[in-house]
Coordinates of C-alpha atoms and ligand atoms in Angstrom, one line a residue:
X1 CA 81.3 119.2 19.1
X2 CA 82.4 118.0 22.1
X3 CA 83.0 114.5 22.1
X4 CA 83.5 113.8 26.0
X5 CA 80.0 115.8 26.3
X6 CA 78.6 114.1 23.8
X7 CA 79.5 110.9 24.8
X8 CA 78.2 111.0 28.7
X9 CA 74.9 112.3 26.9
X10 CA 74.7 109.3 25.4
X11 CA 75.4 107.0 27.9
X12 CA 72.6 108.9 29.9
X13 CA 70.2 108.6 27.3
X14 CA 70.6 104.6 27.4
X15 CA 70.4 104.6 30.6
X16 CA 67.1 105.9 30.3
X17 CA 66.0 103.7 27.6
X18 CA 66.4 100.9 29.3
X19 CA 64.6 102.7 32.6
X20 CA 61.9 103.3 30.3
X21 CA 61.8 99.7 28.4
X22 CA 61.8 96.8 30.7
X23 CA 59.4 94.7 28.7
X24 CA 61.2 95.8 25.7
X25 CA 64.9 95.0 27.4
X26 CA 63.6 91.3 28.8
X27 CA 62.2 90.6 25.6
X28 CA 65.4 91.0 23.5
X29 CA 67.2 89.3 26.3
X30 CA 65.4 86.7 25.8
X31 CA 65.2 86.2 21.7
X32 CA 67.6 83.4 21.8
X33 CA 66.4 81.9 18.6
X34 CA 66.3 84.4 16.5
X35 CA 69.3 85.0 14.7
X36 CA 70.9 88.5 15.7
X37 CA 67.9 88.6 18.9
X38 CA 65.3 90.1 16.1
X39 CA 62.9 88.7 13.4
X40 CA 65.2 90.5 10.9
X41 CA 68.8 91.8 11.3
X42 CA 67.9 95.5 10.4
X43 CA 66.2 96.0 13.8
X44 CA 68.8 95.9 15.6
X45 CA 70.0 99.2 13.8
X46 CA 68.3 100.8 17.0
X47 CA 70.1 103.4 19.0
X48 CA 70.5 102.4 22.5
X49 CA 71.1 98.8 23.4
X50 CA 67.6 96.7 22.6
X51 CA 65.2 97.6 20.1
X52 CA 61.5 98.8 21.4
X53 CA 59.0 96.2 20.7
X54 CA 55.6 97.0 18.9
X55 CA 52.4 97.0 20.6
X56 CA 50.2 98.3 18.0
X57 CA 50.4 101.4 15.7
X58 CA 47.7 103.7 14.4
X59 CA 47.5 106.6 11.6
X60 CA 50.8 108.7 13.2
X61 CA 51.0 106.8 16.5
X62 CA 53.3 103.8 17.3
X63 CA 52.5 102.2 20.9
X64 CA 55.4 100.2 22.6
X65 CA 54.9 96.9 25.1
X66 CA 56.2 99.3 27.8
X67 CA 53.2 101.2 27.6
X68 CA 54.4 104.4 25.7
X69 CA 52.9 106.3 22.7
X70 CA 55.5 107.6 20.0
X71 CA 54.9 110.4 17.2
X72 CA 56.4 108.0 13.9
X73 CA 58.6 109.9 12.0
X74 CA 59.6 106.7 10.5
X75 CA 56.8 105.2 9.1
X76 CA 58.6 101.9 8.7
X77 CA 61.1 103.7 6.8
X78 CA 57.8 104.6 4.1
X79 CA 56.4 101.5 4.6
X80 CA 53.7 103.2 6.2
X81 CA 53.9 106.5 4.7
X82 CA 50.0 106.0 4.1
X83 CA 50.2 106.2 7.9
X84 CA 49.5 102.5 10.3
X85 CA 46.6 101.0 8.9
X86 CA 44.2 103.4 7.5
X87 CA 40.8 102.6 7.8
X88 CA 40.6 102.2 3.8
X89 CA 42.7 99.3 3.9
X90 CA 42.2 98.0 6.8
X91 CA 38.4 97.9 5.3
X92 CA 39.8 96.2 1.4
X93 CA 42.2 93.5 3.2
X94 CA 39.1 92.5 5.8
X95 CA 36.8 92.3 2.8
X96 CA 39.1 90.2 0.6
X97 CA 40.7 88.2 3.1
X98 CA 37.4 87.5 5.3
X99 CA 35.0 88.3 3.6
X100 CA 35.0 87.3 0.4
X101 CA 38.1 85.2 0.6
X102 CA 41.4 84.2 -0.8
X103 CA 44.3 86.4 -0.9
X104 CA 46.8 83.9 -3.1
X105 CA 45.0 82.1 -5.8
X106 CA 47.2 82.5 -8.3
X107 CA 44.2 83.8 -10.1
X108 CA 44.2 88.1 -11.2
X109 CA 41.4 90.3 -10.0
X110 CA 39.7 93.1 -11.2
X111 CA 41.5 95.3 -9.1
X112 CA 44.9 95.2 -10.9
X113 CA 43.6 96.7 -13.6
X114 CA 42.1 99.6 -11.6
X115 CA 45.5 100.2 -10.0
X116 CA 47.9 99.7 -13.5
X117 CA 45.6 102.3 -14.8
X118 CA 46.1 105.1 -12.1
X119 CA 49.9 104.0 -11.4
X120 CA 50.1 105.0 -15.6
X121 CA 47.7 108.2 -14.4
X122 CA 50.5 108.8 -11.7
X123 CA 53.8 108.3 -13.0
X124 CA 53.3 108.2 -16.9
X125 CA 54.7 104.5 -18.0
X126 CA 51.6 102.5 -19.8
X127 CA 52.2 99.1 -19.0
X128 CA 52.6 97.3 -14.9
X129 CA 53.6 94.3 -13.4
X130 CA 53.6 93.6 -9.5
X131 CA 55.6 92.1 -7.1
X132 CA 55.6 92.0 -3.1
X133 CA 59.0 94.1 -2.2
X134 CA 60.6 97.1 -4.3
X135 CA 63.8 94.9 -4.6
X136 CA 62.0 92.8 -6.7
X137 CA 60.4 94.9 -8.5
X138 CA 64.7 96.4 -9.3
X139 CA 65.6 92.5 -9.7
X140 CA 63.3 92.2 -12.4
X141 CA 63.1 95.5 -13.8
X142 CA 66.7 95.0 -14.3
X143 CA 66.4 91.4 -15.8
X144 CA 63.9 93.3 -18.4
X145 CA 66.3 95.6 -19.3
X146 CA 69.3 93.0 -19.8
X147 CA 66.7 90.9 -21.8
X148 CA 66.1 94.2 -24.4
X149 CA 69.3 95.3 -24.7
X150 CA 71.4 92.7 -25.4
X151 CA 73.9 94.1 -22.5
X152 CA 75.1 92.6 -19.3
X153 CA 76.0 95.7 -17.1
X154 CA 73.8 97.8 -14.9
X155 CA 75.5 101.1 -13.4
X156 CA 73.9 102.5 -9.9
X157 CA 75.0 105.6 -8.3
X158 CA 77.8 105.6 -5.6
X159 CA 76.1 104.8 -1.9
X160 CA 72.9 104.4 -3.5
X161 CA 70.7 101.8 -2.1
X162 CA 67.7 99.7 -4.6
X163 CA 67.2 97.1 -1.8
X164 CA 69.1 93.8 -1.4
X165 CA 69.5 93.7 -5.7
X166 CA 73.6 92.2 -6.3
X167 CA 74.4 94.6 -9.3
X168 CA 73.6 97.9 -6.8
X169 CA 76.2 97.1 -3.9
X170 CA 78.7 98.5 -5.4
X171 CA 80.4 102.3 -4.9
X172 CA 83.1 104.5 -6.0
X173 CA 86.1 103.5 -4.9
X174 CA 89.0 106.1 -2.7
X175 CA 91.2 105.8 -6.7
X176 CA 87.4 107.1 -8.6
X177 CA 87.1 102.7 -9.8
X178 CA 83.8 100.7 -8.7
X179 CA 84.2 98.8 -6.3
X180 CA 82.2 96.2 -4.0
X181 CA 80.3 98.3 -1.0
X182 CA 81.8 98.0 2.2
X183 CA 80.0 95.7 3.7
X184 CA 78.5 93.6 1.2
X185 CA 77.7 89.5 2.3
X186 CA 78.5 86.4 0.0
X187 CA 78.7 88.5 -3.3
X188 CA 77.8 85.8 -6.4
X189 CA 80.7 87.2 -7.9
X190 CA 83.2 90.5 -8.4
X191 CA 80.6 93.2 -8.5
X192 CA 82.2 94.9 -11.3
X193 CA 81.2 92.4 -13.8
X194 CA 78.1 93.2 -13.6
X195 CA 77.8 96.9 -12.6
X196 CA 79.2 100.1 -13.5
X197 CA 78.7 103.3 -10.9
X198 CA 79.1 107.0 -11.2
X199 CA 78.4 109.3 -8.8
X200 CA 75.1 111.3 -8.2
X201 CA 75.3 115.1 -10.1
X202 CA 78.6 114.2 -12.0
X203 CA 77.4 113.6 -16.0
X204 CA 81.2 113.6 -17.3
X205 CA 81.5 110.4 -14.7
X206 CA 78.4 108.8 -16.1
X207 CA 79.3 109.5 -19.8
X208 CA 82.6 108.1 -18.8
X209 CA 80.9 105.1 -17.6
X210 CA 78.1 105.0 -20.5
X211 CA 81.0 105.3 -23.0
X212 CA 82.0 101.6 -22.9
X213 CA 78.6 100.7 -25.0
X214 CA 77.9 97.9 -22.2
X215 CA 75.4 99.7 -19.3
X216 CA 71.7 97.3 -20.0
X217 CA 70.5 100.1 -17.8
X218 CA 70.8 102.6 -15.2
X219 CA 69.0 102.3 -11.9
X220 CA 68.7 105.1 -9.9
X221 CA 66.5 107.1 -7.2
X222 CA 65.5 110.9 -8.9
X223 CA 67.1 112.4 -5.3
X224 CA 69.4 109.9 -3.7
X225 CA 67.5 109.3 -0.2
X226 CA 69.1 106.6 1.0
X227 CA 72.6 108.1 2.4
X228 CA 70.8 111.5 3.6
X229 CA 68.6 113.3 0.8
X230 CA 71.2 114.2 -2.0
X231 CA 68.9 116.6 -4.3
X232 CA 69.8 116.7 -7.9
X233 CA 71.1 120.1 -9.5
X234 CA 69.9 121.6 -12.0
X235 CA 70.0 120.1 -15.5
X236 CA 71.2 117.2 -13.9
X237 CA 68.3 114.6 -14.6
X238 CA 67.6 116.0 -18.1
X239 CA 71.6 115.2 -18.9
X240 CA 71.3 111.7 -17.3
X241 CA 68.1 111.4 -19.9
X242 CA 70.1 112.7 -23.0
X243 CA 73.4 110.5 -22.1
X244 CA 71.2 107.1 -21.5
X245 CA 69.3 107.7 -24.9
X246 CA 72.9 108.5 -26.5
X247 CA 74.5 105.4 -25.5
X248 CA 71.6 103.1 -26.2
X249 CA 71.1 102.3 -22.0
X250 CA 67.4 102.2 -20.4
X251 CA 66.5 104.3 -17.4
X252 CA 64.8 103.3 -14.4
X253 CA 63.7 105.5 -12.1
X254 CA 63.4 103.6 -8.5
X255 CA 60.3 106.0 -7.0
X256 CA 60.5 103.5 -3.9
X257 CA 61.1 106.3 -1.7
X258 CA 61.1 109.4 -3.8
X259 CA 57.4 108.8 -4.0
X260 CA 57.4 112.0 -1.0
X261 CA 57.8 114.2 -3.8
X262 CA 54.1 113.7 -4.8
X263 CA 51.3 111.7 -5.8
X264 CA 53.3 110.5 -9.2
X265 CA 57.3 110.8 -7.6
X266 CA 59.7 112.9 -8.9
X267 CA 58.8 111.1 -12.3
X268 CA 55.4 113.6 -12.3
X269 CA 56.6 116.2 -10.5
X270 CA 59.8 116.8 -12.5
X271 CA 58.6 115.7 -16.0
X272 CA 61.0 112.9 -16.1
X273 CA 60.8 110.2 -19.0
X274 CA 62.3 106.9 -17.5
X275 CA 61.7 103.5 -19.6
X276 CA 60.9 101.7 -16.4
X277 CA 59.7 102.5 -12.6
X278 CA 60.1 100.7 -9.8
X279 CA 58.1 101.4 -6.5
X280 CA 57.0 99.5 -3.1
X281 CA 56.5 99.8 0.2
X282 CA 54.3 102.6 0.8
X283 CA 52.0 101.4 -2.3
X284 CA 50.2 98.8 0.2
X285 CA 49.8 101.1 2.6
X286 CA 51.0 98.6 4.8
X287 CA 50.4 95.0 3.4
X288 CA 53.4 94.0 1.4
X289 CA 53.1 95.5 -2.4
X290 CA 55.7 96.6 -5.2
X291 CA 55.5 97.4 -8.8
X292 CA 57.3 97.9 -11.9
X293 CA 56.0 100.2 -14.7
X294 CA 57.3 100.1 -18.4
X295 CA 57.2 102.2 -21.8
X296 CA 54.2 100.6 -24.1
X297 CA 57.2 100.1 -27.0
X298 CA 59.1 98.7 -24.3
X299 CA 56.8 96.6 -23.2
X300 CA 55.2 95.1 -26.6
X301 CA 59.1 94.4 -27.3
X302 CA 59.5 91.9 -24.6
X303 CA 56.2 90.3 -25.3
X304 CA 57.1 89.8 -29.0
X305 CA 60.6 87.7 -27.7
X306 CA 59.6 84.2 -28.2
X307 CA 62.9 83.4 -26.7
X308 CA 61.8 85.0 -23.1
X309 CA 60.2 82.7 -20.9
X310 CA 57.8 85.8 -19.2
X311 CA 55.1 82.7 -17.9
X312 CA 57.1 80.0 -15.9
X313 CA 60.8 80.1 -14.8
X314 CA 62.4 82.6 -16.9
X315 CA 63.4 84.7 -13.5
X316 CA 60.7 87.2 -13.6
X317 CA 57.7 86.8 -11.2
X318 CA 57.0 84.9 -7.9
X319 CA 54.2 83.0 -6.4
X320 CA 52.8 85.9 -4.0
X321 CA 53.5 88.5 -6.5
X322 CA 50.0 90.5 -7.6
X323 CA 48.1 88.1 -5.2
X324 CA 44.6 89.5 -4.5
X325 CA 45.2 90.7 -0.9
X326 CA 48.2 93.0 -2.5
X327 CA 46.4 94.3 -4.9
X328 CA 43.3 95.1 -2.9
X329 CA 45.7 97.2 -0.4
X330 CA 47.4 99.0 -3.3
X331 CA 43.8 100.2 -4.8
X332 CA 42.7 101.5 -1.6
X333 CA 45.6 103.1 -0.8
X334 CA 46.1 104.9 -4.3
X335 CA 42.3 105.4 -4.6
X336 CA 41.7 107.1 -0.7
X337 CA 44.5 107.8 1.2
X338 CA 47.6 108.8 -0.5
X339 CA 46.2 111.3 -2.7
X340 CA 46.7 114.0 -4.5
X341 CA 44.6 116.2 -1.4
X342 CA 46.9 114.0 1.2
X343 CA 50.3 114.7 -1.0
X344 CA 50.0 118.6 -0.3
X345 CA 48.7 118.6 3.1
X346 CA 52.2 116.1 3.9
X347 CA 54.4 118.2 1.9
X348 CA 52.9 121.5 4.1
X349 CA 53.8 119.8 7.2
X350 CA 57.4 118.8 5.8
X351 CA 57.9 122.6 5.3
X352 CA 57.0 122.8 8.8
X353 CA 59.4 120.3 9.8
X354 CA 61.9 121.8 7.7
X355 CA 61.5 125.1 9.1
X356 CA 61.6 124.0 12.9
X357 CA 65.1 122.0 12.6
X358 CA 66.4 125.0 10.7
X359 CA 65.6 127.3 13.3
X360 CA 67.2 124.8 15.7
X361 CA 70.3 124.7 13.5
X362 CA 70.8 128.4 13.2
X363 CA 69.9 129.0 16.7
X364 CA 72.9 127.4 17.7
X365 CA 75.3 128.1 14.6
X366 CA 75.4 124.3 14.0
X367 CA 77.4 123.7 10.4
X368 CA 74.8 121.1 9.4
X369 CA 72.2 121.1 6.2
X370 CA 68.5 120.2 5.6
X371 CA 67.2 118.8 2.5
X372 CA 63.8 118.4 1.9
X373 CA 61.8 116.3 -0.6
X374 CA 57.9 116.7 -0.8
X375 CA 56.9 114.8 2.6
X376 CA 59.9 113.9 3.6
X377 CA 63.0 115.5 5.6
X378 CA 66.3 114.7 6.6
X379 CA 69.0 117.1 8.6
X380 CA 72.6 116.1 7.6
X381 CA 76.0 117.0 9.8
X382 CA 77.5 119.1 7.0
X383 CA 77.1 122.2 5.4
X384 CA 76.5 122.8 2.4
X385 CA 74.2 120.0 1.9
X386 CA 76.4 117.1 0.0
X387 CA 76.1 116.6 -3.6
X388 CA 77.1 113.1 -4.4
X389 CA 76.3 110.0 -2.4
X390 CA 80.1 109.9 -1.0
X391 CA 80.4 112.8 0.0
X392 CA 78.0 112.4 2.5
X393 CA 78.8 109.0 3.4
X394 CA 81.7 110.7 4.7
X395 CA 80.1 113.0 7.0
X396 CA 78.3 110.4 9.3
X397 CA 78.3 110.4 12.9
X398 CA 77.1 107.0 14.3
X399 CA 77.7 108.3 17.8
X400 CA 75.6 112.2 17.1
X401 CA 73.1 110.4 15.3
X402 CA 72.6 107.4 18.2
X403 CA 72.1 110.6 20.4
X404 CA 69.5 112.2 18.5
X405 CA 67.5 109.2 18.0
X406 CA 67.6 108.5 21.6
X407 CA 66.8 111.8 23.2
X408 CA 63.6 111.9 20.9
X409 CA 62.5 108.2 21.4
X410 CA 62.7 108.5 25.0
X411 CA 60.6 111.6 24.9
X412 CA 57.9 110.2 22.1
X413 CA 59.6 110.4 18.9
X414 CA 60.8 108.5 16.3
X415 CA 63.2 108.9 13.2
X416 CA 64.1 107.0 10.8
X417 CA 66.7 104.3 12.0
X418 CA 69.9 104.8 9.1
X419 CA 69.0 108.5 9.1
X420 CA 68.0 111.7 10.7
X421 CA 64.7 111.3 8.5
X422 CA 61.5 112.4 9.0
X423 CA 58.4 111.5 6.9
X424 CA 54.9 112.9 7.2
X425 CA 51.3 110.8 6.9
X426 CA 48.1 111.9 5.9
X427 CA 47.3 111.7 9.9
X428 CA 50.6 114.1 11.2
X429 CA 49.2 117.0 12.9
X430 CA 51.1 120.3 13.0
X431 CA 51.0 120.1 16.6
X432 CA 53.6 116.5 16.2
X433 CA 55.6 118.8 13.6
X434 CA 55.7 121.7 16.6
X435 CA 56.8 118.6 19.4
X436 CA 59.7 117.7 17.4
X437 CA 60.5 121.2 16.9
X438 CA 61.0 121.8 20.6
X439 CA 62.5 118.5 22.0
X440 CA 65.1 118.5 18.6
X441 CA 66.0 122.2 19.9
X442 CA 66.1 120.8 23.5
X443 CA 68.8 118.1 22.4
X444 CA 70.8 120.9 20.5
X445 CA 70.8 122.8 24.0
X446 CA 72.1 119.8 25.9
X447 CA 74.7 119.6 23.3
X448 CA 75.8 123.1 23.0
X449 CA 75.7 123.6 27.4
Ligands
PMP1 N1 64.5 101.0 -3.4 C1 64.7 102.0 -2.5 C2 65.0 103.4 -3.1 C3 64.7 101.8 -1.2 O1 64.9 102.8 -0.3 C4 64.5 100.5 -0.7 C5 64.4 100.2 0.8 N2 64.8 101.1 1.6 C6 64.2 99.5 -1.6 C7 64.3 99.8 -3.0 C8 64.0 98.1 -1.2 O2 62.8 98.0 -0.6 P1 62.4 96.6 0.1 O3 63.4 96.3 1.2 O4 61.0 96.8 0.6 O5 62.5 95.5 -1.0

């Protein structure tokens, strides 16, 4: 790659962005009291120098204050993997929140039922619980499993990522020790008292790890997604199954974003056997929505502990959590959009995807990798593809990666911000697989001149 070419690229391509983005540039500029110019610090993980601000989004189609339409590969990073409010529920959250009213009444509805029963349909465990975010669903998931054990530590995979949860930020250190994540803000304490890690693929690690009799759990994601898509190799998930049962830990898989593989995960579609399950985001199609799923033993266990405080302030639950509007966008979602139909025409598309930046990869001998996981895609600088979370930590390229995301946003198309990700909705046409294609092989061209 060369760097000096690279480089002016990129400084062009800003220069365009902000050509393109006045609204968007005077906006930021003028954010003053919002802490880091953005309603949350992640959106300023934009390349270029402002973030674009929303307009409105529809199905596959994101619309900017500047006036320009954008195919979203991004999805809210699977937020809106059920694609920007589909009509379903949209419908649901009018009709509970205008219609017949009340969205947080501390009071259940007949929906939950509907959705515990098809999320058991889906994924297997018999028993659900909700929450609003997919870190809480880990937080408390993991709280569970402490509770059942008896145990205090909970061991994560090196560069995974499970949300804002404490026990997760922690990595594999450059002497093979865990180790806080680089990074990591006003830790409660030394991460090492309360976690363990291994990294993805390597059982003798794990059963290193599992060995000291004091993991509560491990929390992990089927396919690590979170630093690139790091796939599991084969026989890897049933040995993580037969080394948790042999050292007395709980698994739980975190389906938050592995839920691309289809309509029940990787849990369905691989014939895993977790304890728990944690999932959010793209369950509410939108509206903020996360659940954890546990074993019927498991579950009837807890509820028989006196000692657990499961109703008031024992640390599991919040206020919002399994509120009526929730609920209402989960069962429509679940019932009519993300379904098994939708699951295979997304997964169809991905191929499609797939296929297009491979072409552009071997078309100009580029030594990078794609990995692919149901609906969702991600091209990585590094060939082979890496195996363990650290390894392709290693291989990043802020500066390429800035590029790419530029080149394609100012011509109508967005990636995952964090990643060279792509997901596909129920509303992604072939014809926005076939666009990415060609402006992804036009950036390779303006690399490789
Ligand atoms: N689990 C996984 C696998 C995730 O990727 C994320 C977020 N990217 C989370 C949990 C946390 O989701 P949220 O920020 O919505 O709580």
């Amino acid at each position: 790659m060369d760097r000096t070419r690279l480089h002016a690229l990129l400084a062009r391509e800003s220069a365009e962005a902000e050509r393109l983005g006045p609204r968007s540039c005077a906006a930021y500029a003028g954010a003053g009291h919002l802490f880091g110019r953005v309603p949350m610090t992640w959106m300023n993980k934009t390349a270029g120098a402002f973030p674009r601000y929303l307009a409105g989004a529809r199905g596959a189609r994101v619309t900017d204050v500047d006036g320009h339409e954008y195919i979203d590969f991004c999805l809210g990073d699977t937020g809106a993997m059920a694609g920007h409010s589909p009509a379903p529920v949209t419908e649901a959250v009018q009709r509970r929140f205008a219609e017949l009213g009340g969205a947080t009444a501390m009071l259940p509805t007949e929906d939950a039922e509907w959705v515990g029963a098809e999320l058991t349909r889906r994924f297997g465990l018999a028993r659900w619980s909700f929450s609003l975010t997919a870190t809480d669903a880990n937080r408390w998931a993991i709280r569970l499993a402490r509770a059942v054990t008896g145990r205090p530590k909970i061991l994560v995979n090196s560069y995974c990522y499970h949300g804002s949860v404490d026990e997760s930020l922690i990595v594999v250190g450059p002497d093979g020790a865990g180790t806080a994540r680089p990074g990591n803000v006003g830790a409660p304490c030394d991460v090492t008292l309360t976690s363990r890690v291994a990294e993805f693929n390597d059982l003798a690690g794990l059963e290193r790890e599992l060995a000291h009799g004091d993991v509560a759990a491990v929390l992990m994601e089927p396919a690590l997604t979170n630093i690139g898509i790091v796939l599991p190799e084969p026989a890897y998930l049933t040995g993580v199954r037969e080394l948790t049962r042999r050292y007395g830990s709980l698994l739980i898989n975190d389906e938050t974003h592995t839920f691309s593989a289809g309509p029940g995960g990787c849990t369905a579609a691989w014939d895993l056997e977790p304890d728990l399950l944690t999932i959010g985001k793209a369950i509410g199609g939108g509206i903020p929505a996360g659940a954890y799923g546990l074993s019927a033993e498991l579950a009837d266990r807890l509820l028989a502990r006196t000692d657990l405080d499961l109703v008031d302030m024992g640390g599991v639950g919040g206020t919002l959590a399994g509120n009526a509007l929730s609920v209402a966008a989960m069962r429509a979602t679940l019932e009519h959009v993300l379904t098994d139909g939708a699951f295979t025409r997304m997964t169809k598309l991905s191929e499609r995807f797939e296929a297009g930046v491979r072409a552009g990869i071997d078309a100009y001998r580029l030594p990078w990798s794609v990995s692919r996981l149901g609906a969702r895609t991600e091209y990585r600088f590094t060939t082979p593809a890496p195996r363990t979370g650290t390894e392709s930590a290693a291989v990043s390229d802020p500066e390429l990666e800035d590029f790419l995301h530029l080149y394609l946003a100012n011509r109508g198309i967005l990636l995952t911000p964090f990643h060279n990700m792509a997901l596909m909705c129920p509303d992604t046409t072939e014809q926005d697989v076939d666009t990415h294609t060609e402006v992804f092989a036009a950036a390779l061209a303006e690399l490789a001149d």
